[in-house]
Amino acid sequence: MSIRFYNARILPMRENMDIMEGELWTDRERISYIGPERKESAVPFEREVDLHGNLILPGFKNAHTHSAMTFLRSYADDLPLLDWLQKQVFPMEAKLTGEDIYLFSKLAILEYLSSGITSCFDMYFHPEVMARLAVDTGFRTVLLSGLSNFNFSLEEMREAYQKFNAYHPLVSYQLGFHAEYTTSKELLEGIARMAQEFKAPVFTHNSETKGEVDGCMERYGMTPTALMDSLGMLDYGGGGYHCVYMSDADLDIFKKRGMTVVTNPGSNTKLASGVPRTAEILKKGIPMAIGTDGAASNNCLDMFREMFLVTGLAKLREEDASVVSAEEVLKMACVNGARCMGLKDADCLSEGKLADLFVLDLHQPNMQPVNSIVKNIVYSGSKQNVALTMVNGKILYERGKYFIGESPEEIYEKANRRMQELKK
Amino acid sequence: MSIRFYNARILPMRENMDIMEGELWTDRERISYIGPERKESAVPFEREVDLHGNLILPGFKNAHTHSAMTFLRSYADDLPLLDWLQKQVFPMEAKLTGEDIYLFSKLAILEYLSSGITSCFDMYFHPEVMARLAVDTGFRTVLLSGLSNFNFSLEEMREAYQKFNAYHPLVSYQLGFHAEYTTSKELLEGIARMAQEFKAPVFTHNSETKGEVDGCMERYGMTPTALMDSLGMLDYGGGGYHCVYMSDADLDIFKKRGMTVVTNPGSNTKLASGVPRTAEILKKGIPMAIGTDGAASNNCLDMFREMFLVTGLAKLREEDASVVSAEEVLKMACVNGARCMGLKDADCLSEGKLADLFVLDLHQPNMQPVNSIVKNIVYSGSKQNVALTMVNGKILYERGKYFIGESPEEIYEKANRRMQELKK
């Protein structure tokens, strides 16, 4: 599969946010050419796409999600956090089978593709189901262990790590656990040993709420970040999801260990969890990436909404409209997400890199006039602007049509039918 | 022009948020039938549209905007508020001609239509231009006087009030002024006299920033709301835009005078102005409506983003995920906006009401599964879901195509060309 995109604007996101005009070619799963207009090609193109000046950029990376949780979208909202989690989410999740997870995660993949998202960092049960789904649909998926006291063993995590990192080019697996408050010290120590053994980063929900941090202080006399570091768990980096309540010392550990803060502003807003110290985190030079979290809390899987919230909430928090620029936010959504997820070949657009990208339609009123394309994307962009999404060199979405092996209507019908049964 | 929509879900928004299944017919500018499937019609339909179960709802009302300010979209962002206003916005606005306002407001109308917005409450210079544009495009527009020390006279406002309220069914005009801090006491007194004379409501930017309220306290020993009320300006109601820094006494005046709070969360977020007391305002029974403000500050004209922010920011402010329900927010965006703008025949869907409505595509991943359509709209909705927008019985937008008398490409080209000149 070799595709030529011409008459394009291209935002490669290598050293800067400069936009060039020209062409981008793909050859199987990789980018084979980026540069000025060029007509001769060694291989024949299977398709040539005139982009009419529209913009190619690296795909958004959804750096924290629970894909299967689409089944709880708008199922229980406008509720206090604990009621929501304990009375609504947990009992429903307990009913899910592997096939349910396949179905509802497929629904999430449709939504990712329509939002320009080309890969996700997915924490949920049944990683073997999600791995199969990634291959079936062509959607790049980084599986994350959500180990806790209530699910699987360290030995199973080790097996999954080895199995899914050798499974398929679209699939990888990272070490992690659900959260400090759901994971025993024994397990945490085991994870730390495994991180050392594999020289691997570790990821978890970290300091999402004040109550979570207070609980950890009571149990250990340390914050979750300090506890993990004290166990030697962060020697090879990793990341924290949410990171709303981080102390200066926590941030120093993140900086020292090369960790990424993965922010989830839509979820933190809707659940009233709080606003992270985004401006300070960036000033310290700690990389940030962006995740949608699951649809149960957000409720949509839309990187445009997240990007506006990352900068908007930081502006409100600091009472300063000048903090957290559009350029920084767009880099978080594309480049930093890839690096945090271990997708070093999907971070930017360059010859030899993976063809994980999307086309943004600039011929829409919300992208006009063209005073600044980058600012337009972050402050005014919308799913409406996503014209085409390509993963691993294959077009999986184009102008409302999906190419993932099953029609959206079939997926919706199955999802609604199954949801009726689950509600009983 | 008579149109039949069938196989529809309909959310009339009369007494409640119940959704029915059936048909909606239009006859010229009005709704002629809403009810179950019915095949015989007295008049022949010019078009019959199978909605495949998609949802018809009353159009969103953009209850506060400066349409022409699209020209400054992404022109000067990430700047402190005063730098932004004084160094970037004011000097550029001073260069605008009437034809510029026509052009850039037309661009805004494209964006409104793509977002399901069927009317706007527009405060800007040259109301005669905006009135002409409303008629040329078919877009319902409520003009608002932006009287201040720097533009026109009370006598001109009186003439405009009389002229534009008798101009065309798509156009009306309301009394108002820019803000207390830009308007002399003499003018404020004159506006109050005119409100009494016409028994008319009055609208203005009110308590957008803390500095604005502090300045008014210094000048008058009263808040902007108390000052207006003391002048007898609010005896026939009206509304305040932004209302971020409102005292209890201010809210009591709003309640007593039947005033509407028009909230602008996107703009308040991006300019770091603050978060209004939404949950408390609603609890007091004061109606709220929603505006996008201008594209210079927001930067997009997207009611879906605004709706999420209305409830999301209230949840963060109150540290309570249960405040400000999706139902309340959707009512603000449709019903309350119309009432505040004096569009009493465009507030809900009913036989005899104006056919100002839009069709929301539920066959999209972000609207699935269908656990709650109303919550899906507010928490997960996007412009991507707007399938068709009708104003005054005419389809002005359908699936990416606009029917306002000029092609989007021509408008974009003119807008970019003119912007290049303005930047010189």
Short mmCIF file of N, CA and C in Angstrom, two decimals, chain A residues 70-75 77-80 107 110-111 114 266 268-272 274-275 298-300 305 308-309 312-313 315-316 319-322 324-327 363-366 368-372 375-376 378-380 382-384 402 409 412 416 419 423, chain B residues 70-75 77-80 107 110-111 114 266 268-272 274-275 298-300 305 308-309 312-313 315-316 319-322 324-327 363-366 368-372 375-376 378-380 382-384 402 409 412 416 419 423:
data_model
loop_
_atom_site.label_atom_id
_atom_site.label_comp_id
_atom_site.label_asym_id
_atom_site.label_seq_id
_atom_site.Cartn_x
_atom_site.Cartn_y
_atom_site.Cartn_z
N THR A 70 -16.93 2.96 26.98
CA THR A 70 -18.00 3.59 26.19
C THR A 70 -19.38 3.07 26.61
N PHE A 71 -19.43 1.84 27.12
CA PHE A 71 -20.77 1.28 27.45
C PHE A 71 -21.45 2.09 28.54
N LEU A 72 -20.67 2.80 29.34
CA LEU A 72 -21.27 3.61 30.43
C LEU A 72 -21.40 5.09 30.07
N ARG A 73 -21.20 5.43 28.79
CA ARG A 73 -21.37 6.83 28.39
C ARG A 73 -22.80 7.29 28.71
N SER A 74 -22.90 8.38 29.45
CA SER A 74 -24.20 8.98 29.78
C SER A 74 -25.12 8.01 30.50
N TYR A 75 -24.52 7.03 31.15
CA TYR A 75 -25.32 6.06 31.90
C TYR A 75 -25.59 6.58 33.30
N ASP A 77 -24.57 10.15 35.18
CA ASP A 77 -23.84 11.42 35.23
C ASP A 77 -24.44 12.30 36.32
N ASP A 78 -23.81 13.43 36.51
CA ASP A 78 -24.31 14.42 37.45
C ASP A 78 -24.48 13.79 38.84
N LEU A 79 -23.52 12.93 39.18
CA LEU A 79 -23.54 12.26 40.48
C LEU A 79 -22.24 12.57 41.22
N PRO A 80 -22.27 12.57 42.56
CA PRO A 80 -21.01 12.70 43.30
C PRO A 80 -20.08 11.54 42.95
N LEU A 107 -16.28 0.32 19.49
CA LEU A 107 -17.01 1.58 19.43
C LEU A 107 -16.08 2.75 19.76
N LEU A 110 -13.87 3.67 16.77
CA LEU A 110 -14.57 4.54 15.79
C LEU A 110 -14.42 6.00 16.22
N GLU A 111 -14.65 6.23 17.48
CA GLU A 111 -14.62 7.62 17.97
C GLU A 111 -13.19 8.18 17.94
N SER A 114 -12.43 9.23 14.40
CA SER A 114 -13.13 10.44 13.96
C SER A 114 -12.56 11.68 14.62
N GLY A 266 -10.83 16.64 30.69
CA GLY A 266 -12.27 16.45 30.53
C GLY A 266 -12.84 15.65 31.69
N ASN A 268 -11.39 15.11 34.68
CA ASN A 268 -11.20 15.84 35.95
C ASN A 268 -12.25 16.93 36.13
N THR A 269 -12.68 17.51 35.01
CA THR A 269 -13.70 18.56 35.05
C THR A 269 -15.06 17.96 35.37
N LYS A 270 -15.43 16.95 34.62
CA LYS A 270 -16.78 16.40 34.76
C LYS A 270 -16.97 15.72 36.12
N LEU A 271 -15.89 15.13 36.66
CA LEU A 271 -15.98 14.50 37.98
C LEU A 271 -15.63 15.48 39.10
N ALA A 272 -15.37 16.75 38.75
CA ALA A 272 -15.06 17.79 39.75
C ALA A 272 -13.83 17.43 40.57
N GLY A 274 -10.63 18.44 40.04
CA GLY A 274 -9.72 19.57 40.23
C GLY A 274 -8.92 19.87 38.98
N VAL A 275 -8.05 20.86 39.09
CA VAL A 275 -7.26 21.35 37.95
C VAL A 275 -5.78 21.18 38.28
N ASN A 298 -16.10 11.13 30.91
CA ASN A 298 -15.63 12.30 30.14
C ASN A 298 -16.70 13.15 29.47
N ASN A 299 -17.60 12.72 28.71
CA ASN A 299 -18.02 11.43 28.22
C ASN A 299 -17.60 11.15 26.79
N CYS A 300 -16.79 12.02 26.20
CA CYS A 300 -16.43 11.77 24.81
C CYS A 300 -14.93 11.59 24.68
N ARG A 305 -11.46 18.67 22.40
CA ARG A 305 -11.97 19.17 23.67
C ARG A 305 -10.87 19.16 24.73
N PHE A 308 -8.28 22.07 24.31
CA PHE A 308 -8.77 23.37 24.77
C PHE A 308 -8.78 23.43 26.29
N LEU A 309 -9.19 22.33 26.93
CA LEU A 309 -9.26 22.31 28.39
C LEU A 309 -7.87 22.37 29.02
N GLY A 312 -7.03 26.03 28.69
CA GLY A 312 -8.06 26.88 29.29
C GLY A 312 -8.07 26.77 30.81
N LEU A 313 -8.04 25.56 31.32
CA LEU A 313 -8.08 25.39 32.78
C LEU A 313 -6.80 25.92 33.42
N LYS A 315 -5.09 28.48 32.29
CA LYS A 315 -5.26 29.94 32.28
C LYS A 315 -6.13 30.38 33.46
N LEU A 316 -7.24 29.66 33.68
CA LEU A 316 -8.12 29.99 34.81
C LEU A 316 -7.39 29.80 36.13
N GLU A 319 -4.92 32.45 36.61
CA GLU A 319 -5.50 33.79 36.35
C GLU A 319 -4.62 34.56 35.39
N ASP A 320 -4.17 33.90 34.34
CA ASP A 320 -3.24 34.50 33.38
C ASP A 320 -3.47 33.87 32.01
N ALA A 321 -3.99 34.70 31.09
CA ALA A 321 -4.33 34.19 29.75
C ALA A 321 -3.11 33.83 28.93
N SER A 322 -1.92 34.17 29.42
CA SER A 322 -0.73 33.95 28.60
C SER A 322 -0.05 32.60 28.86
N VAL A 324 0.62 28.48 29.04
CA VAL A 324 0.36 27.24 28.29
C VAL A 324 -0.12 27.52 26.86
N SER A 325 0.84 27.75 26.00
CA SER A 325 0.52 28.16 24.63
C SER A 325 -0.06 27.01 23.81
N ALA A 326 -0.73 27.39 22.73
CA ALA A 326 -1.31 26.40 21.80
C ALA A 326 -0.22 25.45 21.28
N GLU A 327 0.95 25.98 21.02
CA GLU A 327 2.04 25.16 20.47
C GLU A 327 2.41 24.05 21.46
N HIS A 363 -10.66 23.90 5.24
CA HIS A 363 -11.73 24.56 4.48
C HIS A 363 -13.05 24.46 5.23
N GLN A 364 -13.02 24.94 6.45
CA GLN A 364 -14.20 24.94 7.30
C GLN A 364 -14.22 26.29 8.01
N PRO A 365 -15.41 26.79 8.32
CA PRO A 365 -15.46 28.15 8.88
C PRO A 365 -14.65 28.33 10.16
N ASN A 366 -14.58 27.30 11.01
CA ASN A 366 -13.87 27.47 12.28
C ASN A 366 -12.35 27.50 12.12
N GLN A 368 -10.98 29.49 9.69
CA GLN A 368 -10.78 30.67 8.85
C GLN A 368 -10.98 31.96 9.64
N PRO A 369 -10.33 33.08 9.30
CA PRO A 369 -9.23 33.13 8.34
C PRO A 369 -8.00 32.44 8.92
N VAL A 370 -6.99 32.27 8.09
CA VAL A 370 -5.81 31.52 8.51
C VAL A 370 -4.78 32.48 9.13
N ASN A 371 -5.09 32.96 10.34
CA ASN A 371 -4.11 33.81 11.04
C ASN A 371 -3.02 32.95 11.67
N SER A 372 -3.41 31.83 12.25
CA SER A 372 -2.44 30.89 12.81
C SER A 372 -3.08 29.52 12.79
N LYS A 375 -2.84 27.73 16.34
CA LYS A 375 -3.80 28.27 17.31
C LYS A 375 -5.23 27.91 16.91
N ASN A 376 -5.51 27.95 15.62
CA ASN A 376 -6.84 27.52 15.17
C ASN A 376 -7.14 26.09 15.62
N VAL A 378 -5.93 24.31 18.17
CA VAL A 378 -6.10 24.12 19.63
C VAL A 378 -7.29 24.91 20.17
N TYR A 379 -7.50 26.12 19.68
CA TYR A 379 -8.55 26.96 20.26
C TYR A 379 -9.89 26.86 19.54
N SER A 380 -9.86 26.40 18.30
CA SER A 380 -11.09 26.42 17.52
C SER A 380 -11.39 25.08 16.86
N SER A 382 -12.14 21.10 15.93
CA SER A 382 -13.26 20.22 16.26
C SER A 382 -13.15 18.95 15.43
N LYS A 383 -13.80 17.90 15.88
CA LYS A 383 -13.84 16.66 15.10
C LYS A 383 -14.32 16.90 13.67
N GLN A 384 -15.16 17.90 13.53
CA GLN A 384 -15.68 18.27 12.21
C GLN A 384 -14.52 18.48 11.22
N TYR A 402 -15.75 4.63 7.84
CA TYR A 402 -14.77 3.88 8.64
C TYR A 402 -14.37 2.61 7.91
N GLU A 409 -22.94 0.97 11.87
CA GLU A 409 -24.33 0.63 12.22
C GLU A 409 -24.42 -0.72 12.93
N TYR A 412 -23.12 -0.16 16.46
CA TYR A 412 -24.09 0.55 17.31
C TYR A 412 -25.21 -0.39 17.73
N ASN A 416 -26.07 -1.34 21.60
CA ASN A 416 -27.33 -1.01 22.26
C ASN A 416 -28.04 -2.27 22.75
N MET A 419 -26.22 -3.48 25.79
CA MET A 419 -26.43 -2.57 26.92
C MET A 419 -27.79 -2.82 27.57
N LYS A 423 -28.20 -3.83 31.57
CA LYS A 423 -28.98 -2.97 32.49
C LYS A 423 -29.97 -3.78 33.32
N THR B 70 -14.70 37.31 13.96
CA THR B 70 -13.99 36.17 13.35
C THR B 70 -12.67 36.61 12.74
N PHE B 71 -12.58 37.87 12.31
CA PHE B 71 -11.34 38.30 11.64
C PHE B 71 -10.14 38.22 12.57
N LEU B 72 -10.38 38.28 13.88
CA LEU B 72 -9.27 38.22 14.84
C LEU B 72 -9.09 36.83 15.45
N ARG B 73 -9.72 35.83 14.86
CA ARG B 73 -9.54 34.47 15.37
C ARG B 73 -8.06 34.07 15.28
N SER B 74 -7.51 33.65 16.39
CA SER B 74 -6.11 33.19 16.43
C SER B 74 -5.13 34.25 15.93
N TYR B 75 -5.55 35.50 16.04
CA TYR B 75 -4.66 36.58 15.62
C TYR B 75 -3.74 36.99 16.77
N ASP B 77 -3.31 35.50 20.62
CA ASP B 77 -3.76 34.65 21.73
C ASP B 77 -2.63 34.53 22.74
N ASP B 78 -2.93 33.85 23.82
CA ASP B 78 -1.93 33.57 24.85
C ASP B 78 -1.30 34.88 25.32
N LEU B 79 -2.13 35.92 25.45
CA LEU B 79 -1.67 37.22 25.92
C LEU B 79 -2.47 37.63 27.15
N PRO B 80 -1.87 38.42 28.04
CA PRO B 80 -2.67 38.95 29.15
C PRO B 80 -3.83 39.79 28.60
N LEU B 107 -18.86 34.93 7.59
CA LEU B 107 -18.03 33.78 8.00
C LEU B 107 -18.55 33.21 9.32
N LEU B 110 -21.64 31.03 8.80
CA LEU B 110 -21.30 29.65 8.38
C LEU B 110 -21.03 28.79 9.61
N GLU B 111 -20.24 29.35 10.51
CA GLU B 111 -19.87 28.57 11.70
C GLU B 111 -21.07 28.33 12.62
N SER B 114 -23.09 25.49 11.18
CA SER B 114 -22.46 24.17 11.33
C SER B 114 -22.51 23.68 12.77
N GLY B 266 -16.48 29.82 27.34
CA GLY B 266 -15.28 29.65 26.50
C GLY B 266 -14.41 30.89 26.56
N ASN B 268 -14.52 33.33 28.86
CA ASN B 268 -14.04 33.57 30.24
C ASN B 268 -12.86 32.66 30.58
N THR B 269 -12.86 31.47 30.00
CA THR B 269 -11.77 30.52 30.23
C THR B 269 -10.52 30.97 29.50
N LYS B 270 -10.67 31.26 28.22
CA LYS B 270 -9.48 31.56 27.42
C LYS B 270 -8.84 32.88 27.84
N LEU B 271 -9.67 33.83 28.30
CA LEU B 271 -9.12 35.11 28.77
C LEU B 271 -8.82 35.08 30.27
N ALA B 272 -9.00 33.92 30.90
CA ALA B 272 -8.70 33.75 32.33
C ALA B 272 -9.50 34.73 33.20
N GLY B 274 -12.43 34.11 34.80
CA GLY B 274 -12.98 33.48 36.00
C GLY B 274 -14.18 32.61 35.68
N VAL B 275 -14.76 32.04 36.72
CA VAL B 275 -15.87 31.09 36.59
C VAL B 275 -17.08 31.65 37.33
N ASN B 298 -12.54 33.46 21.89
CA ASN B 298 -13.09 32.15 22.29
C ASN B 298 -12.29 30.92 21.91
N ASN B 299 -11.85 30.64 20.77
CA ASN B 299 -11.90 31.28 19.47
C ASN B 299 -12.92 30.68 18.51
N CYS B 300 -13.77 29.79 18.98
CA CYS B 300 -14.72 29.20 18.04
C CYS B 300 -16.14 29.49 18.48
N ARG B 305 -19.12 23.12 22.70
CA ARG B 305 -18.04 23.41 23.66
C ARG B 305 -18.57 24.23 24.83
N PHE B 308 -20.62 22.11 27.41
CA PHE B 308 -19.79 21.30 28.32
C PHE B 308 -19.14 22.18 29.37
N LEU B 309 -18.66 23.35 28.95
CA LEU B 309 -17.99 24.23 29.89
C LEU B 309 -18.95 24.79 30.94
N GLY B 312 -19.27 21.86 33.29
CA GLY B 312 -17.97 21.40 33.78
C GLY B 312 -17.33 22.41 34.73
N LEU B 313 -17.34 23.67 34.36
CA LEU B 313 -16.72 24.68 35.22
C LEU B 313 -17.51 24.85 36.52
N LYS B 315 -19.12 22.44 38.03
CA LYS B 315 -18.75 21.27 38.83
C LYS B 315 -17.40 21.50 39.52
N LEU B 316 -16.42 22.03 38.77
CA LEU B 316 -15.11 22.32 39.36
C LEU B 316 -15.23 23.37 40.45
N GLU B 319 -16.83 21.96 43.41
CA GLU B 319 -16.22 20.67 43.81
C GLU B 319 -17.29 19.62 44.01
N ASP B 320 -18.23 19.59 43.07
CA ASP B 320 -19.38 18.68 43.19
C ASP B 320 -19.84 18.30 41.79
N ALA B 321 -19.64 17.01 41.45
CA ALA B 321 -19.98 16.55 40.10
C ALA B 321 -21.48 16.52 39.85
N SER B 322 -22.28 16.73 40.90
CA SER B 322 -23.73 16.59 40.71
C SER B 322 -24.44 17.90 40.36
N VAL B 324 -25.59 21.34 38.26
CA VAL B 324 -25.87 21.83 36.90
C VAL B 324 -25.99 20.65 35.91
N SER B 325 -27.18 20.10 35.86
CA SER B 325 -27.42 18.90 35.05
C SER B 325 -27.42 19.20 33.55
N ALA B 326 -27.23 18.15 32.78
CA ALA B 326 -27.25 18.28 31.31
C ALA B 326 -28.58 18.86 30.84
N GLU B 327 -29.67 18.47 31.48
CA GLU B 327 -30.99 18.96 31.07
C GLU B 327 -31.07 20.48 31.22
N HIS B 363 -26.29 8.74 14.69
CA HIS B 363 -25.56 7.60 14.12
C HIS B 363 -24.07 7.92 14.01
N GLN B 364 -23.50 8.31 15.13
CA GLN B 364 -22.09 8.64 15.20
C GLN B 364 -21.57 8.02 16.50
N PRO B 365 -20.30 7.64 16.50
CA PRO B 365 -19.81 6.90 17.69
C PRO B 365 -19.96 7.67 19.00
N ASN B 366 -19.83 9.00 18.96
CA ASN B 366 -19.90 9.75 20.22
C ASN B 366 -21.32 9.85 20.78
N GLN B 368 -23.26 7.03 20.94
CA GLN B 368 -23.61 5.63 21.17
C GLN B 368 -22.90 5.08 22.40
N PRO B 369 -23.45 4.10 23.12
CA PRO B 369 -24.83 3.65 22.97
C PRO B 369 -25.79 4.72 23.47
N VAL B 370 -27.07 4.51 23.24
CA VAL B 370 -28.07 5.52 23.57
C VAL B 370 -28.57 5.31 25.00
N ASN B 371 -27.72 5.61 25.97
CA ASN B 371 -28.16 5.53 27.37
C ASN B 371 -29.00 6.74 27.74
N SER B 372 -28.58 7.92 27.28
CA SER B 372 -29.37 9.14 27.50
C SER B 372 -29.02 10.11 26.39
N LYS B 375 -28.00 13.69 27.80
CA LYS B 375 -26.64 13.71 28.36
C LYS B 375 -25.60 13.53 27.26
N ASN B 376 -25.88 12.67 26.30
CA ASN B 376 -24.95 12.53 25.17
C ASN B 376 -24.72 13.87 24.48
N VAL B 378 -24.97 16.99 25.65
CA VAL B 378 -24.25 18.00 26.44
C VAL B 378 -22.83 17.54 26.77
N TYR B 379 -22.67 16.26 27.09
CA TYR B 379 -21.35 15.80 27.54
C TYR B 379 -20.49 15.23 26.43
N SER B 380 -21.10 14.85 25.33
CA SER B 380 -20.32 14.17 24.30
C SER B 380 -20.54 14.77 22.91
N SER B 382 -20.88 17.20 19.55
CA SER B 382 -19.87 17.91 18.76
C SER B 382 -20.53 18.41 17.48
N LYS B 383 -19.91 19.42 16.88
CA LYS B 383 -20.40 19.91 15.59
C LYS B 383 -20.54 18.79 14.57
N GLN B 384 -19.70 17.78 14.71
CA GLN B 384 -19.74 16.61 13.84
C GLN B 384 -21.15 16.01 13.78
N TYR B 402 -23.59 24.59 2.58
CA TYR B 402 -24.25 25.80 3.09
C TYR B 402 -25.12 26.41 1.99
N GLU B 409 -16.05 28.78 0.02
CA GLU B 409 -14.71 29.03 -0.52
C GLU B 409 -14.53 30.50 -0.90
N TYR B 412 -14.10 32.42 2.36
CA TYR B 412 -12.76 32.22 2.95
C TYR B 412 -11.72 33.03 2.19
N ASN B 416 -9.47 35.98 3.85
CA ASN B 416 -8.01 35.93 3.96
C ASN B 416 -7.36 37.10 3.23
N MET B 419 -7.88 40.17 5.31
CA MET B 419 -7.08 40.11 6.54
C MET B 419 -5.63 40.49 6.25
N LYS B 423 -3.71 43.63 8.16
CA LYS B 423 -2.51 43.41 8.96
C LYS B 423 -1.40 44.38 8.61
#
